[in-house]
Tab-separated table of C-alpha atoms in Angstrom:
chain	number	residue	atom	x	y	z
A	349	MET	CA	0.041	-0.488	0.168
A	350	THR	CA	1.530	2.972	-0.733
A	351	SER	CA	1.460	6.788	1.385
A	352	PRO	CA	-1.297	9.433	0.030
A	353	ARG	CA	1.881	11.872	-0.574
A	354	THR	CA	3.908	9.011	-2.909
A	355	ALA	CA	0.965	8.373	-4.835
A	356	GLU	CA	0.309	12.995	-4.826
A	357	ALA	CA	3.907	13.240	-6.194
A	358	VAL	CA	3.756	10.503	-9.270
A	359	LYS	CA	0.525	12.591	-10.272
A	360	SER	CA	1.720	15.367	-10.126
A	361	PRO	CA	2.673	16.467	-14.220
A	362	THR	CA	6.451	17.543	-13.447
A	363	ARG	CA	6.482	21.111	-15.372
A	364	ALA	CA	9.864	21.522	-17.727
A	365	ILE	CA	12.070	24.153	-17.769
A	366	SER	CA	12.098	26.797	-20.750
A	367	VAL	CA	15.444	26.552	-22.926
A	368	PRO	CA	16.009	30.621	-24.825
A	369	ASN	CA	16.330	30.132	-28.093
A	370	LEU	CA	19.426	32.098	-28.853
A	371	SER	CA	21.043	32.447	-32.029
A	372	VAL	CA	24.637	32.692	-33.488
A	373	ALA	CA	24.003	36.534	-34.381
A	374	SER	CA	21.441	36.876	-30.865
A	375	ALA	CA	24.927	35.266	-29.384
A	376	ALA	CA	27.212	37.430	-30.972
A	377	ILE	CA	25.469	40.571	-30.002
A	378	TRP	CA	25.274	39.676	-26.731
A	379	LEU	CA	28.748	38.811	-26.239
A	380	SER	CA	29.911	41.816	-28.146
A	381	LEU	CA	28.005	44.273	-25.134
A	382	THR	CA	29.700	42.291	-22.812
A	383	VAL	CA	33.429	42.445	-23.928
A	384	LEU	CA	32.769	45.991	-24.060
A	385	LEU	CA	31.380	46.785	-20.957
A	386	ALA	CA	34.238	45.645	-19.576
A	387	GLY	CA	36.415	47.136	-21.599
A	388	LEU	CA	34.850	50.383	-20.692
A	389	ALA	CA	35.100	48.604	-17.084
A	390	TYR	CA	39.107	47.677	-17.120
A	391	TYR	CA	39.901	50.368	-18.783
A	392	PHE	CA	38.031	52.533	-15.786
A	393	LEU	CA	39.501	51.306	-12.662
A	394	GLY	CA	43.308	50.301	-14.433
A	395	TYR	CA	43.684	53.193	-16.499
A	396	ASP	CA	42.214	56.390	-16.238
A	397	GLN	CA	44.540	59.004	-14.550
A	398	GLY	CA	43.064	62.274	-14.818
A	399	VAL	CA	46.283	63.025	-17.060
A	400	VAL	CA	45.145	60.305	-19.556
A	401	SER	CA	41.340	60.509	-18.601
A	402	VAL	CA	40.176	60.349	-21.827
A	403	PHE	CA	37.298	62.519	-19.652
A	404	GLY	CA	38.803	65.187	-19.259
A	405	GLU	CA	42.134	66.943	-17.185
A	406	ASN	CA	40.328	65.592	-13.548
A	407	THR	CA	40.748	62.811	-11.377
A	408	TYR	CA	37.597	62.491	-11.202
A	409	VAL	CA	36.711	58.483	-12.080
A	410	HIS	CA	40.519	58.106	-10.449
A	411	GLU	CA	39.062	59.342	-7.336
A	412	PHE	CA	35.783	57.317	-7.086
A	413	VAL	CA	37.375	54.213	-8.229
A	414	HIS	CA	41.228	54.612	-6.186
A	415	ASP	CA	39.417	52.770	-3.687
A	416	SER	CA	38.699	49.053	-6.265
A	417	ARG	CA	42.430	50.142	-7.211
A	418	HIS	CA	43.890	48.941	-5.127
A	419	PHE	CA	41.291	46.148	-4.221
A	420	LEU	CA	41.951	43.810	-7.653
A	421	GLY	CA	46.310	45.246	-7.082
A	422	PHE	CA	45.999	47.794	-9.352
A	423	PRO	CA	49.138	50.269	-8.890
A	424	CYS	CA	48.023	53.899	-8.516
A	425	HIS	CA	50.928	55.568	-6.669
């Protein structure tokens, strides 16, 4: 004799997990955007020093990410 719990578990239908359909073009676009954003983050954290800044001759970006630079091992002074 089976318990009521196992009978309910057997009767309940299983749910299928839907997987998004990614075409090659869609995957290439997502990969390109990810690489672009990672490159921008790497530039801001690693190379924006103020003097060689693309966004002017100030150190606002450098000071904003200063502690992150030390945590990730980038020398800055």
